[in-house]
One Martini backbone bead per residue (centre of mass of N, CA, C, O) as a GRO file, in nm:
protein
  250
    1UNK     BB    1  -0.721   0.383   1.664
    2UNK     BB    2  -0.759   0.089   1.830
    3UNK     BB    3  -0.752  -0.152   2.108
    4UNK     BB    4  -0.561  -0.318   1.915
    5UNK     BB    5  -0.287  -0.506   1.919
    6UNK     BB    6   0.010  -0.440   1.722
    7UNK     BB    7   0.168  -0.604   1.522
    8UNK     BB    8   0.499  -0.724   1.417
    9UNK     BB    9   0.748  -0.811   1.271
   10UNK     BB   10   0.804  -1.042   1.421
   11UNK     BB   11   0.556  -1.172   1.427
   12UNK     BB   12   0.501  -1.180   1.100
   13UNK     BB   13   0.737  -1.373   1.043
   14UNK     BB   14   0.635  -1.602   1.202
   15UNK     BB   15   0.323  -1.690   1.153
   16UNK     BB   16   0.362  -1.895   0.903
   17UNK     BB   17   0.477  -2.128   1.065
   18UNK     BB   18   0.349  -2.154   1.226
   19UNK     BB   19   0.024  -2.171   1.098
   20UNK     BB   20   0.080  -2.415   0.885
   21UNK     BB   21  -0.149  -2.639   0.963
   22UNK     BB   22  -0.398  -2.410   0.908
   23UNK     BB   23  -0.283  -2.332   0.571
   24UNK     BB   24  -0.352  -2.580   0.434
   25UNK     BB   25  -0.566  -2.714   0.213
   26UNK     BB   26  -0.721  -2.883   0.416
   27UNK     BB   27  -0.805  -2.673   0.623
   28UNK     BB   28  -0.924  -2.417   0.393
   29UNK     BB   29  -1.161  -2.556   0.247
   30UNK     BB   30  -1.382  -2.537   0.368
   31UNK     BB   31  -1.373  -2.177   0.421
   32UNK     BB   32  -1.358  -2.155   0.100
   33UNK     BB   33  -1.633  -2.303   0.021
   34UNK     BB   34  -1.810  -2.107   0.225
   35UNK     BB   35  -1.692  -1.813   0.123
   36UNK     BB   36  -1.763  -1.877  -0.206
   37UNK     BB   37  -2.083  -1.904  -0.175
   38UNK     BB   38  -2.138  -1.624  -0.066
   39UNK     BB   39  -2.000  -1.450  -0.291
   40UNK     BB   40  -2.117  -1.557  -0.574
   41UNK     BB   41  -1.896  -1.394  -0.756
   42UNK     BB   42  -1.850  -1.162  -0.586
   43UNK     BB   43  -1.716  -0.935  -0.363
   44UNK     BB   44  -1.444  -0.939  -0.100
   45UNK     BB   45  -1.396  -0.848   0.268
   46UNK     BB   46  -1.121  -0.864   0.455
   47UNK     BB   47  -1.064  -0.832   0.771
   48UNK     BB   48  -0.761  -0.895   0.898
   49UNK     BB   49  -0.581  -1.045   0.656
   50UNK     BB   50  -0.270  -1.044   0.693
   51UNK     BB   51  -0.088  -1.255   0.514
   52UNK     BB   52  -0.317  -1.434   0.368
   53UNK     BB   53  -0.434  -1.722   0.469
   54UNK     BB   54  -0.713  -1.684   0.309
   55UNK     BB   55  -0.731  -1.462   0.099
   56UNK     BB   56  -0.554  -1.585  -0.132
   57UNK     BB   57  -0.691  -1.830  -0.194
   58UNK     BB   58  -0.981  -1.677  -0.220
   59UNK     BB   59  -0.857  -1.557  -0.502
   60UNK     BB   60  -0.777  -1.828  -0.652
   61UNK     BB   61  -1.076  -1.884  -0.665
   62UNK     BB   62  -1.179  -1.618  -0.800
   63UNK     BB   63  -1.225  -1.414  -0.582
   64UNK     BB   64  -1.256  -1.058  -0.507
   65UNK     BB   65  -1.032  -0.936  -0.294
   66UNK     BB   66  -1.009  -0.751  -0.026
   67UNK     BB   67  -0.862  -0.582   0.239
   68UNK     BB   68  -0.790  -0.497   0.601
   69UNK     BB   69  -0.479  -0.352   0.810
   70UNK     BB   70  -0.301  -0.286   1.041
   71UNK     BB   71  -0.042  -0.409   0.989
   72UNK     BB   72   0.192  -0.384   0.796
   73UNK     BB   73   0.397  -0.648   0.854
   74UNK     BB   74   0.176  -0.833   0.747
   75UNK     BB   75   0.124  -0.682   0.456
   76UNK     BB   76   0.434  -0.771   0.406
   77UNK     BB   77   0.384  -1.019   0.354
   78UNK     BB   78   0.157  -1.076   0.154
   79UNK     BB   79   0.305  -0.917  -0.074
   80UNK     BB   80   0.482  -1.155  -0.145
   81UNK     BB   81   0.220  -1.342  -0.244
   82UNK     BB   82   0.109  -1.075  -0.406
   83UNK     BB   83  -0.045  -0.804  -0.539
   84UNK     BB   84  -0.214  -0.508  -0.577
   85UNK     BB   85  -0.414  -0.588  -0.824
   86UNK     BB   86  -0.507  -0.838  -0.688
   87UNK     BB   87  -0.467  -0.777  -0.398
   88UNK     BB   88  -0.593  -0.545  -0.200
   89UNK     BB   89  -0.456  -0.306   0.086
   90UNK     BB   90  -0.578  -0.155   0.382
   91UNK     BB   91  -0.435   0.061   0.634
   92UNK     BB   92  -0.660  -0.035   0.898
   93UNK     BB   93  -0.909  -0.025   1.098
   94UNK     BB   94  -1.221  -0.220   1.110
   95UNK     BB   95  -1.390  -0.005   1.257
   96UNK     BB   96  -1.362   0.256   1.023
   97UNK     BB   97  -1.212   0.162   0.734
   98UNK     BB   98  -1.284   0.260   0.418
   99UNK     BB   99  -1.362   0.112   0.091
  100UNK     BB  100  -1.434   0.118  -0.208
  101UNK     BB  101  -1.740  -0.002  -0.264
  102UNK     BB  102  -1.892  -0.296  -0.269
  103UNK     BB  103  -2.031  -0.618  -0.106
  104UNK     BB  104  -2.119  -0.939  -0.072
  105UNK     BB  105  -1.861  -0.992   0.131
  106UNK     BB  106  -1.774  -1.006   0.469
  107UNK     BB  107  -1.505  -1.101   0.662
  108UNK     BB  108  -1.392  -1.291   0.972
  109UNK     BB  109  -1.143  -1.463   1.131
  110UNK     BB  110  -0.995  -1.633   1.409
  111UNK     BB  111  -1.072  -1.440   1.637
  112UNK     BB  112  -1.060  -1.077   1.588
  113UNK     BB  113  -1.271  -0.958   1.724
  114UNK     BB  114  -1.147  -0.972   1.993
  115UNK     BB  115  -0.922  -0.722   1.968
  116UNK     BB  116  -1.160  -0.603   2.035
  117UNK     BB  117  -1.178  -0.441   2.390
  118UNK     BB  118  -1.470  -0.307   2.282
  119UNK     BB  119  -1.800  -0.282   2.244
  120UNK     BB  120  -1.798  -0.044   2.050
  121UNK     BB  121  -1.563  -0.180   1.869
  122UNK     BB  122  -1.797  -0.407   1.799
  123UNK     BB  123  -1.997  -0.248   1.666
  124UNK     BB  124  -1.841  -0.065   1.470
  125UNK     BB  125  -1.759  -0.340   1.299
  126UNK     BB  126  -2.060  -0.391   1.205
  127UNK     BB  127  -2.091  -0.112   1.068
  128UNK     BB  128  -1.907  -0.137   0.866
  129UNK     BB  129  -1.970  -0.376   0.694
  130UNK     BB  130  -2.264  -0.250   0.654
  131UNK     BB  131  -2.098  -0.022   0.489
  132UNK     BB  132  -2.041  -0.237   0.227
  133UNK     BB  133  -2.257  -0.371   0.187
  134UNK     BB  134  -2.481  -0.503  -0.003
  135UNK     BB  135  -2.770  -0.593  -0.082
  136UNK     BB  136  -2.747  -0.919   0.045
  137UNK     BB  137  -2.531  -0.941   0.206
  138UNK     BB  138  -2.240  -1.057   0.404
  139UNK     BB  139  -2.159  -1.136   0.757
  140UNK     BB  140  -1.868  -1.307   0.881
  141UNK     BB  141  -1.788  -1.511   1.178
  142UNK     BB  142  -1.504  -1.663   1.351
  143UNK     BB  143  -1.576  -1.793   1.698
  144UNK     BB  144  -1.545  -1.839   2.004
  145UNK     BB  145  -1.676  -1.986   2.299
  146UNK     BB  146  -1.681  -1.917   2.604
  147UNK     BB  147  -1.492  -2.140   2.875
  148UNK     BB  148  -1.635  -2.105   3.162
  149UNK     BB  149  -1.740  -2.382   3.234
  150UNK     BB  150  -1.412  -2.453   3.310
  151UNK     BB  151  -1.447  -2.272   3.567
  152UNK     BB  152  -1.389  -2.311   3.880
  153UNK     BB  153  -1.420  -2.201   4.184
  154UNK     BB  154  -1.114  -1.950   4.171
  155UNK     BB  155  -1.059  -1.970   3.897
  156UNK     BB  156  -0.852  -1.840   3.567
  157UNK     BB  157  -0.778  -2.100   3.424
  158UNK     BB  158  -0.742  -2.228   3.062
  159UNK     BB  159  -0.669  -2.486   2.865
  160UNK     BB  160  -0.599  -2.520   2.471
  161UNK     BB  161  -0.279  -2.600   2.479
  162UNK     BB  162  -0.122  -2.917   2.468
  163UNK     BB  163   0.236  -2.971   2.369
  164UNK     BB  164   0.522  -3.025   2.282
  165UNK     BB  165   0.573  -2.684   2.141
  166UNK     BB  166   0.309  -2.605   2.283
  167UNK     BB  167   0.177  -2.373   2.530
  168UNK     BB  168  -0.194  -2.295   2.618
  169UNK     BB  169  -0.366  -2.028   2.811
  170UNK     BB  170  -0.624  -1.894   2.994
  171UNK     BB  171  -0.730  -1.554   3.109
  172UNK     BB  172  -0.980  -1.384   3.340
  173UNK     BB  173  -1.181  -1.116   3.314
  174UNK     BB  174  -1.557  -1.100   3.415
  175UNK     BB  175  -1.619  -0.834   3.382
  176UNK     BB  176  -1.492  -0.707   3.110
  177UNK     BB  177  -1.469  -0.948   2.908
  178UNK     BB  178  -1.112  -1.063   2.928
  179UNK     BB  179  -0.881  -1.183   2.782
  180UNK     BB  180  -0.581  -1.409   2.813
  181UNK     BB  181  -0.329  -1.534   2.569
  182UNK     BB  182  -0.083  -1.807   2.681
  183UNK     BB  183   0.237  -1.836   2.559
  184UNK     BB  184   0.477  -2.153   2.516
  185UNK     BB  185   0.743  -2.172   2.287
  186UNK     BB  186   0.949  -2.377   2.097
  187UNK     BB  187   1.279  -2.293   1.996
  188UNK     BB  188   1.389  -2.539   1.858
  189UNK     BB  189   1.608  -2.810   2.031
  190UNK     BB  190   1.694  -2.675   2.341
  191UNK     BB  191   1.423  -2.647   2.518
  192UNK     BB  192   1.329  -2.334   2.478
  193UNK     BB  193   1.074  -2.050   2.559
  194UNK     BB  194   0.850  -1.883   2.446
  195UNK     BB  195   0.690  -1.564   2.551
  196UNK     BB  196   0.359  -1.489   2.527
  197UNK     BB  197   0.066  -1.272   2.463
  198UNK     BB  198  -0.294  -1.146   2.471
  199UNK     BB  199  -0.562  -0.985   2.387
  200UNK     BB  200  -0.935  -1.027   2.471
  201UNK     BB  201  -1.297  -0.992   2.358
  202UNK     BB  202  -1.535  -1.127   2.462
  203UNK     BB  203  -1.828  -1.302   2.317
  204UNK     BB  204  -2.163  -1.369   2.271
  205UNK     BB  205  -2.379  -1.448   2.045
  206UNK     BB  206  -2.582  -1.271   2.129
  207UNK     BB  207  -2.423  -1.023   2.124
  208UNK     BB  208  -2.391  -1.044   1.821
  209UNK     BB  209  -2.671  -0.995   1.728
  210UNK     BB  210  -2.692  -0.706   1.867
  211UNK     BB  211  -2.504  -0.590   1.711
  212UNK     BB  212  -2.606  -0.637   1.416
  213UNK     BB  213  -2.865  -0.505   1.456
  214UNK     BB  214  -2.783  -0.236   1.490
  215UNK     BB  215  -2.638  -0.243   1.178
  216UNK     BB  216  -2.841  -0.389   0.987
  217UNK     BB  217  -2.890  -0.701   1.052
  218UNK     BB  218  -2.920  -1.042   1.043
  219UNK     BB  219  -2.992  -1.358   1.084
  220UNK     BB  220  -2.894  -1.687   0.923
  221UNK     BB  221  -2.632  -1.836   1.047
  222UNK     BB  222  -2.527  -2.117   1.267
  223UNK     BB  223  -2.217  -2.300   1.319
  224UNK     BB  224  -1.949  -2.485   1.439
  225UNK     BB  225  -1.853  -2.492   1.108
  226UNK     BB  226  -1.766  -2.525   0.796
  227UNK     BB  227  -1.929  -2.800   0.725
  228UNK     BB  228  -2.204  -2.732   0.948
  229UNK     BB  229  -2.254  -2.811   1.188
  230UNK     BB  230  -2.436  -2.791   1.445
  231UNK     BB  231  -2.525  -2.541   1.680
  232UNK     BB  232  -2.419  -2.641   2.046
  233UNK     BB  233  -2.373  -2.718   2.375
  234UNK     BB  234  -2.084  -2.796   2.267
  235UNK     BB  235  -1.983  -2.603   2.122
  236UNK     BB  236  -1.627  -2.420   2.079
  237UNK     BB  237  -1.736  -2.266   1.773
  238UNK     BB  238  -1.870  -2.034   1.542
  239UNK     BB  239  -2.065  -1.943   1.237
  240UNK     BB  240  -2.157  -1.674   1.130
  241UNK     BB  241  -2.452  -1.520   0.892
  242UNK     BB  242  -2.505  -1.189   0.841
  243UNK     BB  243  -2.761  -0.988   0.685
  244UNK     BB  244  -2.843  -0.783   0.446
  245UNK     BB  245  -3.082  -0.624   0.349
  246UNK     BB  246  -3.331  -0.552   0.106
  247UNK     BB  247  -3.447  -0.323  -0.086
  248UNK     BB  248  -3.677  -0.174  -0.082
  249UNK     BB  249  -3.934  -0.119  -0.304
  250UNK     BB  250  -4.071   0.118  -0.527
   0.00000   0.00000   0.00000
């Protein structure tokens, strides 16, 4: 078991109604077309595939899927669109869970590398992917870019959405590199607002590079969104995408 907060029943049964706007098929078009041109035909594994959000639909598109989940309760909202012969999910931490075969992709999305809490944790999950991956193969990882610049000096708090339904900003811990995401969401029409939290560890490109290297990967491309817009000192969040070298020829 890694550092990673356990999602519960609760929080799993509502995953996909919040997530609604994210889950439509014009917002995952570019990731699947993103997703689908690295893994080239070949197969894919998803860390962290939750209720297969993006797994189920580049399943759909014909790239074969295979899952990894610590969450039960999410992997059993999955099961509910998918059977286990289409689309396998084996139920374990990303950064140690290994499941059988090779993959041509694995990829990571959603900023959810942020849930391992520790650097260790974080380096070992560089380490799983290639682990699995082919030579040639790619590990993708779409993550935010830490909003430290937002911080004026005695600040700890940056707001990421204020909206009709949901506020939410961010506090940091600078030391530790461990934000908390707090949530305060809208149920119904009554006026009141459900409060959730989670943690989470932030890293920097340069940081997840050097995790790479350590993993035996390349840093291949770096962009700022799934359309490739170039990334920048204005980006607010990377794709990035490193490749397991070719085995030296015999």
């Amino acid at each position: 078991m890694t550092s990673s907060e356990l999602w519960s029943r609760e929080t799993a049964d509502r995953y996909d109604d919040e997530e609604a706007e994210n889950s439509s098929a014009a917002a995952l078009e570019p990731a699947l077309a993103f997703l689908a041109e690295l893994a080239g035909g070949g197969r894919a594994l998803e860390f962290a595939i939750g209720t297969g959000r993006v797994g189920v639909p580049l399943r759909e598109r014909g790239v074969p899927v295979t899952g990894i989940e610590l969450s039960e309760p999410m992997a059993a909202v999955l099961r509910r669109k998918v059977d286990a012969d289409t689309l396998p999910v084996t139920i374990g931490d990303m950064a140690t869970t290994v499941v059988p075969g090779e993959f041509a992709l694995v990829y990571l999305v959603y900023n959810t590398i942020s849930n391992l809490l520790t650097q260790d944790e974080q380096v070992e999950c560089f380490r799983n992917a290639a682990r699995h991956l082919a030579p040639g193969g790619r590990f993708v990882i779409e993550l935010g870019v830490p909003p430290l610049r937002f911080l004026p000096p005695g600040q700890v708090a940056v707001p990421f959405d204020v909206s009709e339904r949901h506020l939410g900003f961010d506090t940091f811990d600078l030391v530790e590199q461990i934000l908390v995401s707090h949530h305060f969401t809208r149920d119904g029409e009554d006026g009141r607002y459900r409060r959730g939290s989670s943690r989470h560890r932030y890293a920097w490109p340069a940081e997840l590079d050097l995790m790479a290297r350590i993993a035996g990967l390349e840093l291949e491309q770096r962009v700022a969104d799934w359309h490739g817009a170039p990334f920048t000192d204005d980006a607010d969040q990377h794709i990035s995408v490193w490749r397991k070298p070719e085995a030296p020829a015999a």
